[in-house]
XYZ file of C-alpha atoms in Angstrom:
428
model
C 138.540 91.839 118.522
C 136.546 88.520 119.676
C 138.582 85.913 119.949
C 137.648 82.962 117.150
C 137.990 79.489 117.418
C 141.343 77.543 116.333
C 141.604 75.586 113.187
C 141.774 72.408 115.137
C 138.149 73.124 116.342
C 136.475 74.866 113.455
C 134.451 72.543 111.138
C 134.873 73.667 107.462
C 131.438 75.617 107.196
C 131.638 76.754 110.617
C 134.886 78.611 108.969
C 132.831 79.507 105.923
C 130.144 81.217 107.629
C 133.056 83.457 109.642
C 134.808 84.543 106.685
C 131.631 85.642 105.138
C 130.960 87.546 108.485
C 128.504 85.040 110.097
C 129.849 84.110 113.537
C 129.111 80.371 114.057
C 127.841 80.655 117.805
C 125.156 83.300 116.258
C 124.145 81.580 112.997
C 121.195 80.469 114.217
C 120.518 83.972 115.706
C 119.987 84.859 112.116
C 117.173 82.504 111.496
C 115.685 83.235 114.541
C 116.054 87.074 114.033
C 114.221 86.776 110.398
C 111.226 84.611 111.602
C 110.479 87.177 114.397
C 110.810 89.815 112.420
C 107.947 88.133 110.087
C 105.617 88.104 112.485
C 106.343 91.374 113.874
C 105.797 92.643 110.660
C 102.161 90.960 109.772
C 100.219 93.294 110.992
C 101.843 96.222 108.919
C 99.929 96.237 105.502
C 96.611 95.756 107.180
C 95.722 96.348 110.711
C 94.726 100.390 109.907
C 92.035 99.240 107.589
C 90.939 96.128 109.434
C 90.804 98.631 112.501
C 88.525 100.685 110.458
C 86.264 97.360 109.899
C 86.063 97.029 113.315
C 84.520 100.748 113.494
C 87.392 102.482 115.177
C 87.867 105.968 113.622
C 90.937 107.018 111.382
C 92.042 109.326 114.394
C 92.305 106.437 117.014
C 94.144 104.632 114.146
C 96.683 107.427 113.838
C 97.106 107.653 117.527
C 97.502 104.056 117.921
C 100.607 103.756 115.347
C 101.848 107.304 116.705
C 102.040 106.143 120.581
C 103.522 102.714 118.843
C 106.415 104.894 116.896
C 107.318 107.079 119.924
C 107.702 103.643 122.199
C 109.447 101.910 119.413
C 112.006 105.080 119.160
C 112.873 104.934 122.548
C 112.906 100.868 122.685
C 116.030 101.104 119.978
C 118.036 103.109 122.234
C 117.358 101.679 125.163
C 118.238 97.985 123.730
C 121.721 99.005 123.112
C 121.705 100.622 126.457
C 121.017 97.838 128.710
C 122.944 95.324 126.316
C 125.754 97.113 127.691
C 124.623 96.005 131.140
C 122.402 92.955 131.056
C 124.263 91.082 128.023
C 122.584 90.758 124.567
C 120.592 87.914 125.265
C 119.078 89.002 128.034
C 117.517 92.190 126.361
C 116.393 89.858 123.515
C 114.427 87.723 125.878
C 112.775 90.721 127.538
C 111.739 92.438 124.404
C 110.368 88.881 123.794
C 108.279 88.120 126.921
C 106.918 91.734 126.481
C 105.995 91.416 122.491
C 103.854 87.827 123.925
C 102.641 89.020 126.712
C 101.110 92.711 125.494
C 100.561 91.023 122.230
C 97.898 88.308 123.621
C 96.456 91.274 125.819
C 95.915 93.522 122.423
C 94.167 90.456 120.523
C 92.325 89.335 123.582
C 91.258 92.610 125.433
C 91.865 95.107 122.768
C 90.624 93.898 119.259
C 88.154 91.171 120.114
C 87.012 93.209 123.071
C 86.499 96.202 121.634
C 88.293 98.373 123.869
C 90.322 100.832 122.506
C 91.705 101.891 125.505
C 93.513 98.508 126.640
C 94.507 98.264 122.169
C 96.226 101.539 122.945
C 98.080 100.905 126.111
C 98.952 97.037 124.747
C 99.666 98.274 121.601
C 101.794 100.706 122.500
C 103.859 98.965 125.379
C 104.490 96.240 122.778
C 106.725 98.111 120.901
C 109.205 98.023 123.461
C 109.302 94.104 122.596
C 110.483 94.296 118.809
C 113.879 96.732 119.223
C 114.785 94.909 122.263
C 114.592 91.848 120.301
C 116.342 92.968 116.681
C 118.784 95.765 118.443
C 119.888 93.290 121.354
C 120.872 90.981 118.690
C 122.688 93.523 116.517
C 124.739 94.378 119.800
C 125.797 90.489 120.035
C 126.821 90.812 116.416
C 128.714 93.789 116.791
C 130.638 91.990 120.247
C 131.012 88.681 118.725
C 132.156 89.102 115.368
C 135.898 89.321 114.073
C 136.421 93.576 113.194
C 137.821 92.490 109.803
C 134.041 90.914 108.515
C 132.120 93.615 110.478
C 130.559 95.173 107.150
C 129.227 91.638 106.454
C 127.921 90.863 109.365
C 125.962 93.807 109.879
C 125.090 93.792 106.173
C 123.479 90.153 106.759
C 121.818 91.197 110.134
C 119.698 94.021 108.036
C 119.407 91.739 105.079
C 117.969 89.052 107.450
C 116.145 91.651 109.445
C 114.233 93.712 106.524
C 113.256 90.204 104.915
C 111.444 88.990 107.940
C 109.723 92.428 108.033
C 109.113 93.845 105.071
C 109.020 91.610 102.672
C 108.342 87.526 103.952
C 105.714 89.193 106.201
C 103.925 91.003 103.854
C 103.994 88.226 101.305
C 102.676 85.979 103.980
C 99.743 88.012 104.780
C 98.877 88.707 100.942
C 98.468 84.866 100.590
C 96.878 83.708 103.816
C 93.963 86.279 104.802
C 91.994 85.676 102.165
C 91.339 81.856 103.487
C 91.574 83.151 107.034
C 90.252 86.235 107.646
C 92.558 89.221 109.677
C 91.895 88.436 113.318
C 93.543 84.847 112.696
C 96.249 85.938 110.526
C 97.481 88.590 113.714
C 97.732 85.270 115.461
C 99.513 83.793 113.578
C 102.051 86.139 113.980
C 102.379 85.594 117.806
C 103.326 82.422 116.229
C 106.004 83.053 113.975
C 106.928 85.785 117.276
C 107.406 82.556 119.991
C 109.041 80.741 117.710
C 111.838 82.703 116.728
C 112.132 83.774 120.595
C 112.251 80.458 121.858
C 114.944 79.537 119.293
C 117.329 82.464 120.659
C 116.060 81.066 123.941
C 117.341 77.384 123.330
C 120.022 77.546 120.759
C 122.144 80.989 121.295
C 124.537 80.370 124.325
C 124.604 84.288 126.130
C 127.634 85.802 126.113
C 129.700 86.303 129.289
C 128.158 88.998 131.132
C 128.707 90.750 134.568
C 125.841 90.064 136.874
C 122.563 92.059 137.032
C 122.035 94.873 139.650
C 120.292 98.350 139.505
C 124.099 99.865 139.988
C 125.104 97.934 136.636
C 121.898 98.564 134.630
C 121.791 102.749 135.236
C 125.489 102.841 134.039
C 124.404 100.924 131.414
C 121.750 103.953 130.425
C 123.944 106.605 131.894
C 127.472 105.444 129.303
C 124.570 105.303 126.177
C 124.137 108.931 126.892
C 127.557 110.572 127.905
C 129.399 108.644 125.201
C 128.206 111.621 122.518
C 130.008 113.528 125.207
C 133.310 111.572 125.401
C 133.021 110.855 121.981
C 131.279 112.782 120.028
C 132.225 111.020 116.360
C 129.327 108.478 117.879
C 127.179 111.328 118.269
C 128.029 112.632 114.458
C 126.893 108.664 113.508
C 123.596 109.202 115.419
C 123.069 112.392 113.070
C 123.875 110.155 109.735
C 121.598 107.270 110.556
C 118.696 110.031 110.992
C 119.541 111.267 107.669
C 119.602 107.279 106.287
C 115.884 106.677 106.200
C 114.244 110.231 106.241
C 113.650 110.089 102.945
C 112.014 107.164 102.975
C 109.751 108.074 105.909
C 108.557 111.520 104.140
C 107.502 109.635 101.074
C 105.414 107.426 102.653
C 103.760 110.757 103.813
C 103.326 111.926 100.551
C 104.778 110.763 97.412
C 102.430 107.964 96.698
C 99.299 110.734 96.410
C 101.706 112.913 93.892
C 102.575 110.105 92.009
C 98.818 108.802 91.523
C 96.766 111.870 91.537
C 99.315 114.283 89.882
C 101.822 112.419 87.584
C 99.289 109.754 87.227
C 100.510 106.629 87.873
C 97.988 103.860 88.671
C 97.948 102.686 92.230
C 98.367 99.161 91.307
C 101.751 100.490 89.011
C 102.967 102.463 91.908
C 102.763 100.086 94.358
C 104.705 97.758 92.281
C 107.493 100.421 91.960
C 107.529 100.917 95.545
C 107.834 97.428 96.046
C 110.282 96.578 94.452
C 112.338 99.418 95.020
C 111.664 97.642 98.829
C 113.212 94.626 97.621
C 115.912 96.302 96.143
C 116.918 97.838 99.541
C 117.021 94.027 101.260
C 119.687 93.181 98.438
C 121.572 96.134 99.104
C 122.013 95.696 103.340
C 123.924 92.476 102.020
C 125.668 93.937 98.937
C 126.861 97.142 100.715
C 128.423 95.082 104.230
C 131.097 93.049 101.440
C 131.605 96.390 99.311
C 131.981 97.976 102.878
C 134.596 95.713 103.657
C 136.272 95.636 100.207
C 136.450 99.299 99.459
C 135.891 101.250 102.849
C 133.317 101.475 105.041
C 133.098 105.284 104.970
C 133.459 105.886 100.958
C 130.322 103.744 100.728
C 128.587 105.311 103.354
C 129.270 108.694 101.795
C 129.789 108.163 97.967
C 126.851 105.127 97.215
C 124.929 106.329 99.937
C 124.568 110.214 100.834
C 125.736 111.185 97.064
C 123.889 108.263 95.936
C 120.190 109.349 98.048
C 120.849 113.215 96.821
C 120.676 112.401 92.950
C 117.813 109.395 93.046
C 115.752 111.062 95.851
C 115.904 114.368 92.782
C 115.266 112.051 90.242
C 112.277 110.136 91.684
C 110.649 113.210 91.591
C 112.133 115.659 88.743
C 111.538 112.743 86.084
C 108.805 111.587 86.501
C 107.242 115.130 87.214
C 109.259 115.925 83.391
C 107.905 112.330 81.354
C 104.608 111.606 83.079
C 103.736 108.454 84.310
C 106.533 105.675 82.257
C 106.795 103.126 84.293
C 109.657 101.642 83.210
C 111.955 104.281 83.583
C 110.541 105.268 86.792
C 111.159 101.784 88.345
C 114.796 101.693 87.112
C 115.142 105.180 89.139
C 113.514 103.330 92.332
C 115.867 100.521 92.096
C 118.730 102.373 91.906
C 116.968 104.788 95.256
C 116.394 101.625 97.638
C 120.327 100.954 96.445
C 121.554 103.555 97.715
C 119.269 103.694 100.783
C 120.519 100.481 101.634
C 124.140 101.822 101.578
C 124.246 103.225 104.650
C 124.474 99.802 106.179
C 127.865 100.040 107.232
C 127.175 102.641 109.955
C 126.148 99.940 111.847
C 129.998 98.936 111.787
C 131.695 101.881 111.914
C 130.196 103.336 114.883
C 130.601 100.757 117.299
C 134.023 100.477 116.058
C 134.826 104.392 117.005
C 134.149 103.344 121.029
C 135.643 99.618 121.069
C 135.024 99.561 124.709
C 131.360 100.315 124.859
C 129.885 99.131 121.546
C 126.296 98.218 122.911
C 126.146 102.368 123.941
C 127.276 103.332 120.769
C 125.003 101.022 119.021
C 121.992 102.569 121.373
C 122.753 106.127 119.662
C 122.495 104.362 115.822
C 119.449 102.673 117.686
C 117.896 106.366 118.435
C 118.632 107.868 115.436
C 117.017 105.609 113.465
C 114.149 105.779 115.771
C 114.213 109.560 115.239
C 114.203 109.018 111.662
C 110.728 107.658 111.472
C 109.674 111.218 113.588
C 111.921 113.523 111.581
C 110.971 111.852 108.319
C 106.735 113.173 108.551
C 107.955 116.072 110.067
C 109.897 117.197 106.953
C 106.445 115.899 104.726
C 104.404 118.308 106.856
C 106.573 121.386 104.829
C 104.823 119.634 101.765
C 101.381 122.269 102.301
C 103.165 125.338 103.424
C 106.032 125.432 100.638
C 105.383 122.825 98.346
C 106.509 119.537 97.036
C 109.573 120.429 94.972
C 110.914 122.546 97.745
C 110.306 119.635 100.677
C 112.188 117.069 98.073
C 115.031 120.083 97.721
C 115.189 119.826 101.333
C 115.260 116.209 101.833
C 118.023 115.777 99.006
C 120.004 118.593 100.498
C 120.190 116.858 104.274
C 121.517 113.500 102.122
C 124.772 116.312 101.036
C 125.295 117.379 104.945
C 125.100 113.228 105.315
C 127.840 112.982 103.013
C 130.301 115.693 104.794
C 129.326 113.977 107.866
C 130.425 110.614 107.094
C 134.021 111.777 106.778
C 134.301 112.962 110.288
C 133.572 109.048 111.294
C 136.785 107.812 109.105
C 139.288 106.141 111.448
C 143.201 105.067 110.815
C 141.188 101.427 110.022
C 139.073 102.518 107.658
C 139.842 103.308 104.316
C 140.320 101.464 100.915
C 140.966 98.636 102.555
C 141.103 95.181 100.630
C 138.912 92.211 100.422
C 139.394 89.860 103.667
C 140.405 86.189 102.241
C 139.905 83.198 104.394
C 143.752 83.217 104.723
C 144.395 86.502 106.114
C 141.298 86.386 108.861
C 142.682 85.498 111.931
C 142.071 81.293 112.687
């Protein structure tokens, strides 16, 4: 456990923000975390079709996000990896320096160029820069916060996190390209990206950390990898968070074209479902870290989440395949779906938790397997033509059960129905 400061040096909201999981040496980490994450996430909602403008072709497209989501899988692990070596805030600057740097050499050489070739190899070495960044810092939470107000924490690092990027950032770009036109709104999200680095830059103090050599940083890599070995309930973690977003990566693949062209939605009343089932999600990262640490990591995990994912992930598409196209019903499913997606949240505590003494390697496996999510997720979609769509959601809902017997296996003598943490019993 971190140590935390005495109540003779503790300012009242300084205490506040600890109890509610917050640690006040990284408060400003949050801020910092969601305005990077806005202008990481900019480009999202538009740069395929403003690429197709420019007169690339849909296949250089693809390849351009699929090189991206390959360097951004490996990026997650690795940030937990070399946390473990370099200290938190040192990964965080790196990912950074290399999100400017490629960044500018994408706009400059890539889009306004014209050259796909440097958009591709900027684009894609760039994605090293935004996992570094958000990972590193969800390492420092996971060193530097008390273990009682771990659910919390991590439950406001993904609330912070998936605001910046999926919801403030798309918001942002709906309102301000239609006065300024694509190729200015990318820069302004180098914008939002230097300022949220240089805040972690000037107002986040780094963490005592041994010194830097090659020796350090391969054990570093080396103790992210053989820590499955010596402890495999980390590796059994890894396997959950793949589960955790699978579902939502396969319907991206294909649910919106069912719903539209088959149940018969209109894209305008789909899209609003899907968003706000979105914005559901960012409440529940927040909601499921305090019912984590109220009723037990682990029963969340496994009852709101896998059980939780099996029925709505049936549901969003056995009822409206049954009632047609009611919008109103459907939504209330969605809802209730980016609940329970969101209540996987506590892995993020529990697994670091399981290897006390290297909790930047076992956040680097969570790290991968979400990364591996966003691959496994279209691969499951692509059983969609040779078996069908009620068969590929039968397989999706069934992985969220083998999630669920999973979960158990990560229980620890701390976790538990535990009680909620009062101000008076968290250590001053």
């Amino acid at each position: 456990m971190t140590a935390t400061p005495t109540a003779g040096t503790e300012t009242r909201f300084g205490r506040l923000l600890r109890t509610q999981g917050i640690a006040r040496p990284l408060a400003w980490g949050f801020v910092a975390l969601t305005i990077f994450m806005i202008g990481d996430g900019i480009e999202a909602g538009f740069l395929s079709p403003y690429l197709d403008e420019l007169g690339f072709e849909a296949g250089q497209v693809a390849t351009l996000w699929a090189v991206y989501g390959i360097v951004v899988a490996v990026a997650a692990w690795l940030s937990g990896a070399l946390a473990e070596a370099w200290g938190p805030k040192r990964v965080m600057m790196l990912g950074f320096a290399i999100w400017v740097v490629f960044e500018l050499v994408f706009l400059v050489f890539g889009v306004m160029g014209g050259n796909y070739g440097i958009m591709l190899l900027a684009f894609g070495i760039r994605g090293l820069g935004y996992p570094m960044f958000a990972y590193g810092f969800l390492v420092w939470i996971t060193i530097g916060t008390d273990e009682q107000v771990m659910g919390r924490a991590v439950g406001w690092y993904w609330f912070f996190s998936t605001l910046g990027l999926g919801v403030l950032s798309s918001y942002f770009a709906g309102a301000v390209i239609p006065f300024i036109g694509e190729l200015a709104t990318l820069w302004m999200a180098l914008a939002f990206v230097v300022v949220g680095g240089l805040m972690v830059l000037f107002l986040l103090r780094n963490p005592v950390t041994q010194k830097v050599t090659l020796a350090n940083s391969v054990k570093g890599v080396v103790s992210s990898i053989t820590i499955v070995a010596s402890n495999p309930k980390v590796g059994v973690g890894g396997v959950v968070r793949i589960i955790n977003t699978l579902s939502f990566y396969a319907f991206v693949v294909f649910l919106t074209t069912y719903m539209v062209r088959d149940v018969g939605f209109g894209l305008a009343e789909w899209q609003a479902i899907w968003g706000t089932m979105l914005a559901a999600n960012v409440a529940a990262n927040l909601i499921s870290g305090y019912l984590a640490d109220w009723i037990g990591r682990v029963n969340v995990v496994a009852w709101a989440g896998g059980i939780g994912c099996f029925v709505t992930v049936l549901a969003l598409y056995y009822v409206p395949t049954a009632i047609g196209p009611n919008f109103g019903i459907t939504i209330a499913i969605a809802i209730v779906y980016g609940l329970a997606l969101g209540m996987f949240v506590p892995l993020s505590a529990i697994v670091p938790l399981l290897a006390p003494q290297h909790k930047a390697a076992a956040v680097a496996i969570l790290n991968l397997g979400a990364g591996l999510s966003q691959f496994v997720g279209p691969v499951i979609a692509g059983l969609v033509t040779p078996i069908g769509i009620q068969g590929t959601v039968w397989i999706i809902a069934s992985l969220y059960l083998v999630g669920f017997g999973l979960t158990f296996l990560l229980r620890s003598p701390k976790d538990g129905l535990g009680t909620f943490p009062t101000p008076e019993r968290i250590p001053a």
